[in-house]
Amino acid sequence: MSPSRFLRLLGAAAAAVMTGVCLVPSAASAVTTGHTGSGRPALAFAGSRLYVAWAGSSGTAAAKELVVGYSTSQGLRITKVPNTERVPYGEGAALSSDGTGVYLAWPSGSAGDTLVAAYTSGPGLTCRTAFTGVVTTHAPALATDPAGARWLAWVDPAAHLNLARLDSSACAIGGAMRLIGRVTLPDTSVAAPALVYDDSGSSNLGLVLAYASGDAIHSVKIGSFDGSATLTHRAQVATPVGSTDAPGLSSGNSDLYLSYRGTDGNVYLAYSEGCLTPCFDQHESPTGEQASAGIGLPSADFGLDRSFFDPTGHLVIWSL
């Protein structure tokens, strides 16, 4: 993406935010919904539906309502998917589309942050699987590669990042999902990670991970995962301000996109321009929006769409 196009899109984003809720969604619209919650809301597109999941406002701090819903109006109206799941305050879920519905994963607020995964195409959750002995202290992240393999990233109780392939092949015969090839990285995170498969055509790095490192300058760190315990193609973004909240990653428009809430409360959006180091840092700008927590981006092909909670705690969905 050229810098001039990027700036025009940022201008459209700011204008959409300033005008508030759009009664008729247009090419670029910011919808401030009537829904409230906390943490980083997740987005995924499946067919004509926009799926969204977040930690709702009802329940205790340790066990908030897990809200999962879908919209055909860019978030103006959200139909909730019935479920009784719970997540910790300030966290949420991960979403990944298969074109028909979405896979989701979350830390169980009613079972000691046990990692749980399920699938939905609207009526309810199916193939629900709790991974006994696997704990995630923050919301996980999901991404799918071109071969259809689904990958899951999470933060263990020692704050280390973990990745594994999420195998759902047994769901069709009434079985459970499995985690395959779990790798624990030496890298640590203070918030939910972000994960995307880079098939943008400019860098094609495969699985790319972003996380809030919690270091002295609050840098958001990025690296690619090749199955080993060492991330490659490392980069970090710490200017003009860093973050201790969950970032978002997406691939689309021939670029990788990174979005995060800075320590000043602003939403920042950066793009890779065909490389990682140091391109995110060079192509980073505030969007004109303010958020109260992490930023959710769809995991593939919708690089500039995003979701977050505004300073009043209301869910905002920005669609291009």
mmCIF file with all atom_site columns, N, CA and C in Angstrom, residues 262-294:
data_model
loop_
_atom_site.group_PDB
_atom_site.id
_atom_site.type_symbol
_atom_site.label_atom_id
_atom_site.label_alt_id
_atom_site.label_comp_id
_atom_site.label_asym_id
_atom_site.label_entity_id
_atom_site.label_seq_id
_atom_site.pdbx_PDB_ins_code
_atom_site.Cartn_x
_atom_site.Cartn_y
_atom_site.Cartn_z
_atom_site.occupancy
_atom_site.B_iso_or_equiv
_atom_site.pdbx_formal_charge
_atom_site.auth_seq_id
_atom_site.auth_comp_id
_atom_site.auth_asym_id
_atom_site.auth_atom_id
_atom_site.pdbx_PDB_model_num
ATOM 1  N N  . GLY A 1 262 ? -2.239  2.633  22.098 1.00 0.00 ? 262 GLY A N  1
ATOM 2  C CA . GLY A 1 262 ? -1.037  3.167  22.702 1.00 0.00 ? 262 GLY A CA 1
ATOM 3  C C  . GLY A 1 262 ? -1.232  3.486  24.175 1.00 0.00 ? 262 GLY A C  1
ATOM 4  N N  . THR A 1 263 ? -0.147  3.721  24.858 1.00 0.00 ? 263 THR A N  1
ATOM 5  C CA . THR A 1 263 ? -0.240  4.084  26.266 1.00 0.00 ? 263 THR A CA 1
ATOM 6  C C  . THR A 1 263 ? -0.900  5.445  26.459 1.00 0.00 ? 263 THR A C  1
ATOM 7  N N  . ASP A 1 264 ? -1.101  6.192  25.367 1.00 0.00 ? 264 ASP A N  1
ATOM 8  C CA . ASP A 1 264 ? -1.825  7.464  25.438 1.00 0.00 ? 264 ASP A CA 1
ATOM 9  C C  . ASP A 1 264 ? -3.313  7.297  25.156 1.00 0.00 ? 264 ASP A C  1
ATOM 10 N N  . GLY A 1 265 ? -3.760  6.045  24.956 1.00 0.00 ? 265 GLY A N  1
ATOM 11 C CA . GLY A 1 265 ? -5.168  5.773  24.705 1.00 0.00 ? 265 GLY A CA 1
ATOM 12 C C  . GLY A 1 265 ? -5.576  5.818  23.254 1.00 0.00 ? 265 GLY A C  1
ATOM 13 N N  . ASN A 1 266 ? -4.702  6.309  22.367 1.00 0.00 ? 266 ASN A N  1
ATOM 14 C CA . ASN A 1 266 ? -5.023  6.375  20.946 1.00 0.00 ? 266 ASN A CA 1
ATOM 15 C C  . ASN A 1 266 ? -4.923  5.008  20.278 1.00 0.00 ? 266 ASN A C  1
ATOM 16 N N  . VAL A 1 267 ? -5.747  4.808  19.242 1.00 0.00 ? 267 VAL A N  1
ATOM 17 C CA . VAL A 1 267 ? -5.643  3.625  18.392 1.00 0.00 ? 267 VAL A CA 1
ATOM 18 C C  . VAL A 1 267 ? -4.622  3.919  17.298 1.00 0.00 ? 267 VAL A C  1
ATOM 19 N N  . TYR A 1 268 ? -3.627  3.056  17.152 1.00 0.00 ? 268 TYR A N  1
ATOM 20 C CA . TYR A 1 268 ? -2.599  3.211  16.131 1.00 0.00 ? 268 TYR A CA 1
ATOM 21 C C  . TYR A 1 268 ? -2.741  2.099  15.101 1.00 0.00 ? 268 TYR A C  1
ATOM 22 N N  . LEU A 1 269 ? -2.448  2.448  13.861 1.00 0.00 ? 269 LEU A N  1
ATOM 23 C CA . LEU A 1 269 ? -2.491  1.496  12.763 1.00 0.00 ? 269 LEU A CA 1
ATOM 24 C C  . LEU A 1 269 ? -1.206  1.608  11.972 1.00 0.00 ? 269 LEU A C  1
ATOM 25 N N  . ALA A 1 270 ? -0.552  0.471  11.738 1.00 0.00 ? 270 ALA A N  1
ATOM 26 C CA . ALA A 1 270 ? 0.706   0.441  10.994 1.00 0.00 ? 270 ALA A CA 1
ATOM 27 C C  . ALA A 1 270 ? 0.622   -0.631 9.919  1.00 0.00 ? 270 ALA A C  1
ATOM 28 N N  . TYR A 1 271 ? 1.447   -0.486 8.884  1.00 0.00 ? 271 TYR A N  1
ATOM 29 C CA . TYR A 1 271 ? 1.476   -1.506 7.848  1.00 0.00 ? 271 TYR A CA 1
ATOM 30 C C  . TYR A 1 271 ? 2.919   -1.804 7.467  1.00 0.00 ? 271 TYR A C  1
ATOM 31 N N  . SER A 1 272 ? 3.121   -2.974 6.859  1.00 0.00 ? 272 SER A N  1
ATOM 32 C CA . SER A 1 272 ? 4.479   -3.503 6.707  1.00 0.00 ? 272 SER A CA 1
ATOM 33 C C  . SER A 1 272 ? 5.187   -3.022 5.448  1.00 0.00 ? 272 SER A C  1
ATOM 34 N N  . GLU A 1 273 ? 4.421   -2.628 4.422  1.00 0.00 ? 273 GLU A N  1
ATOM 35 C CA . GLU A 1 273 ? 5.009   -2.179 3.161  1.00 0.00 ? 273 GLU A CA 1
ATOM 36 C C  . GLU A 1 273 ? 6.052   -3.170 2.629  1.00 0.00 ? 273 GLU A C  1
ATOM 37 N N  . GLY A 1 274 ? 5.707   -4.456 2.695  1.00 0.00 ? 274 GLY A N  1
ATOM 38 C CA . GLY A 1 274 ? 6.551   -5.471 2.078  1.00 0.00 ? 274 GLY A CA 1
ATOM 39 C C  . GLY A 1 274 ? 7.693   -5.990 2.914  1.00 0.00 ? 274 GLY A C  1
ATOM 40 N N  . CYS A 1 275 ? 7.811   -5.556 4.145  1.00 0.00 ? 275 CYS A N  1
ATOM 41 C CA . CYS A 1 275 ? 8.863   -6.092 5.014  1.00 0.00 ? 275 CYS A CA 1
ATOM 42 C C  . CYS A 1 275 ? 8.428   -5.933 6.460  1.00 0.00 ? 275 CYS A C  1
ATOM 43 N N  . LEU A 1 276 ? 9.230   -6.415 7.366  1.00 0.00 ? 276 LEU A N  1
ATOM 44 C CA . LEU A 1 276 ? 8.899   -6.256 8.778  1.00 0.00 ? 276 LEU A CA 1
ATOM 45 C C  . LEU A 1 276 ? 9.825   -5.264 9.456  1.00 0.00 ? 276 LEU A C  1
ATOM 46 N N  . THR A 1 277 ? 11.108  -5.437 9.310  1.00 0.00 ? 277 THR A N  1
ATOM 47 C CA . THR A 1 277 ? 12.045  -4.584 10.041 1.00 0.00 ? 277 THR A CA 1
ATOM 48 C C  . THR A 1 277 ? 12.646  -3.546 9.110  1.00 0.00 ? 277 THR A C  1
ATOM 49 N N  . PRO A 1 278 ? 12.457  -2.276 9.349  1.00 0.00 ? 278 PRO A N  1
ATOM 50 C CA . PRO A 1 278 ? 11.675  -1.642 10.425 1.00 0.00 ? 278 PRO A CA 1
ATOM 51 C C  . PRO A 1 278 ? 10.372  -1.049 9.921  1.00 0.00 ? 278 PRO A C  1
ATOM 52 N N  . CYS A 1 279 ? 9.722   -1.692 8.958  1.00 0.00 ? 279 CYS A N  1
ATOM 53 C CA . CYS A 1 279 ? 8.652   -1.011 8.226  1.00 0.00 ? 279 CYS A CA 1
ATOM 54 C C  . CYS A 1 279 ? 7.435   -0.661 9.063  1.00 0.00 ? 279 CYS A C  1
ATOM 55 N N  . PHE A 1 280 ? 7.041   -1.512 10.015 1.00 0.00 ? 280 PHE A N  1
ATOM 56 C CA . PHE A 1 280 ? 5.895   -1.157 10.843 1.00 0.00 ? 280 PHE A CA 1
ATOM 57 C C  . PHE A 1 280 ? 6.139   0.181  11.547 1.00 0.00 ? 280 PHE A C  1
ATOM 58 N N  . ASP A 1 281 ? 7.341   0.364  12.035 1.00 0.00 ? 281 ASP A N  1
ATOM 59 C CA . ASP A 1 281 ? 7.669   1.585  12.769 1.00 0.00 ? 281 ASP A CA 1
ATOM 60 C C  . ASP A 1 281 ? 7.658   2.810  11.863 1.00 0.00 ? 281 ASP A C  1
ATOM 61 N N  . GLN A 1 282 ? 7.999   2.620  10.589 1.00 0.00 ? 282 GLN A N  1
ATOM 62 C CA . GLN A 1 282 ? 8.040   3.738  9.645  1.00 0.00 ? 282 GLN A CA 1
ATOM 63 C C  . GLN A 1 282 ? 6.649   4.140  9.178  1.00 0.00 ? 282 GLN A C  1
ATOM 64 N N  . HIS A 1 283 ? 5.731   3.184  9.096  1.00 0.00 ? 283 HIS A N  1
ATOM 65 C CA . HIS A 1 283 ? 4.416   3.429  8.533  1.00 0.00 ? 283 HIS A CA 1
ATOM 66 C C  . HIS A 1 283 ? 3.353   3.240  9.608  1.00 0.00 ? 283 HIS A C  1
ATOM 67 N N  . GLU A 1 284 ? 3.389   4.125  10.590 1.00 0.00 ? 284 GLU A N  1
ATOM 68 C CA . GLU A 1 284 ? 2.489   4.011  11.727 1.00 0.00 ? 284 GLU A CA 1
ATOM 69 C C  . GLU A 1 284 ? 1.873   5.375  11.999 1.00 0.00 ? 284 GLU A C  1
ATOM 70 N N  . SER A 1 285 ? 0.554   5.391  12.206 1.00 0.00 ? 285 SER A N  1
ATOM 71 C CA . SER A 1 285 ? -0.139  6.652  12.450 1.00 0.00 ? 285 SER A CA 1
ATOM 72 C C  . SER A 1 285 ? -1.313  6.432  13.382 1.00 0.00 ? 285 SER A C  1
ATOM 73 N N  . PRO A 1 286 ? -1.682  7.455  14.177 1.00 0.00 ? 286 PRO A N  1
ATOM 74 C CA . PRO A 1 286 ? -2.914  7.355  14.964 1.00 0.00 ? 286 PRO A CA 1
ATOM 75 C C  . PRO A 1 286 ? -4.122  7.457  14.047 1.00 0.00 ? 286 PRO A C  1
ATOM 76 N N  . THR A 1 287 ? -5.201  6.774  14.382 1.00 0.00 ? 287 THR A N  1
ATOM 77 C CA . THR A 1 287 ? -6.394  6.760  13.535 1.00 0.00 ? 287 THR A CA 1
ATOM 78 C C  . THR A 1 287 ? -7.378  7.853  13.904 1.00 0.00 ? 287 THR A C  1
ATOM 79 N N  . GLY A 1 288 ? -7.162  8.538  15.015 1.00 0.00 ? 288 GLY A N  1
ATOM 80 C CA . GLY A 1 288 ? -8.128  9.519  15.488 1.00 0.00 ? 288 GLY A CA 1
ATOM 81 C C  . GLY A 1 288 ? -9.145  8.936  16.442 1.00 0.00 ? 288 GLY A C  1
ATOM 82 N N  . GLU A 1 289 ? -8.985  7.652  16.767 1.00 0.00 ? 289 GLU A N  1
ATOM 83 C CA . GLU A 1 289 ? -9.909  6.973  17.671 1.00 0.00 ? 289 GLU A CA 1
ATOM 84 C C  . GLU A 1 289 ? -9.249  6.778  19.041 1.00 0.00 ? 289 GLU A C  1
ATOM 85 N N  . GLN A 1 290 ? -10.083 6.639  20.065 1.00 0.00 ? 290 GLN A N  1
ATOM 86 C CA . GLN A 1 290 ? -9.615  6.330  21.413 1.00 0.00 ? 290 GLN A CA 1
ATOM 87 C C  . GLN A 1 290 ? -10.216 4.998  21.833 1.00 0.00 ? 290 GLN A C  1
ATOM 88 N N  . ALA A 1 291 ? -9.416  4.182  22.498 1.00 0.00 ? 291 ALA A N  1
ATOM 89 C CA . ALA A 1 291 ? -9.874  2.876  22.950 1.00 0.00 ? 291 ALA A CA 1
ATOM 90 C C  . ALA A 1 291 ? -9.568  2.696  24.427 1.00 0.00 ? 291 ALA A C  1
ATOM 91 N N  . SER A 1 292 ? -10.290 1.787  25.064 1.00 0.00 ? 292 SER A N  1
ATOM 92 C CA . SER A 1 292 ? -10.064 1.514  26.480 1.00 0.00 ? 292 SER A CA 1
ATOM 93 C C  . SER A 1 292 ? -9.286  0.226  26.700 1.00 0.00 ? 292 SER A C  1
ATOM 94 N N  . ALA A 1 293 ? -9.042  -0.542 25.629 1.00 0.00 ? 293 ALA A N  1
ATOM 95 C CA . ALA A 1 293 ? -8.322  -1.823 25.761 1.00 0.00 ? 293 ALA A CA 1
ATOM 96 C C  . ALA A 1 293 ? -7.746  -2.195 24.401 1.00 0.00 ? 293 ALA A C  1
ATOM 97 N N  . GLY A 1 294 ? -7.569  -3.492 24.160 1.00 0.00 ? 294 GLY A N  1
ATOM 98 C CA . GLY A 1 294 ? -6.929  -3.966 22.936 1.00 0.00 ? 294 GLY A CA 1
ATOM 99 C C  . GLY A 1 294 ? -7.776  -3.772 21.694 1.00 0.00 ? 294 GLY A C  1
#
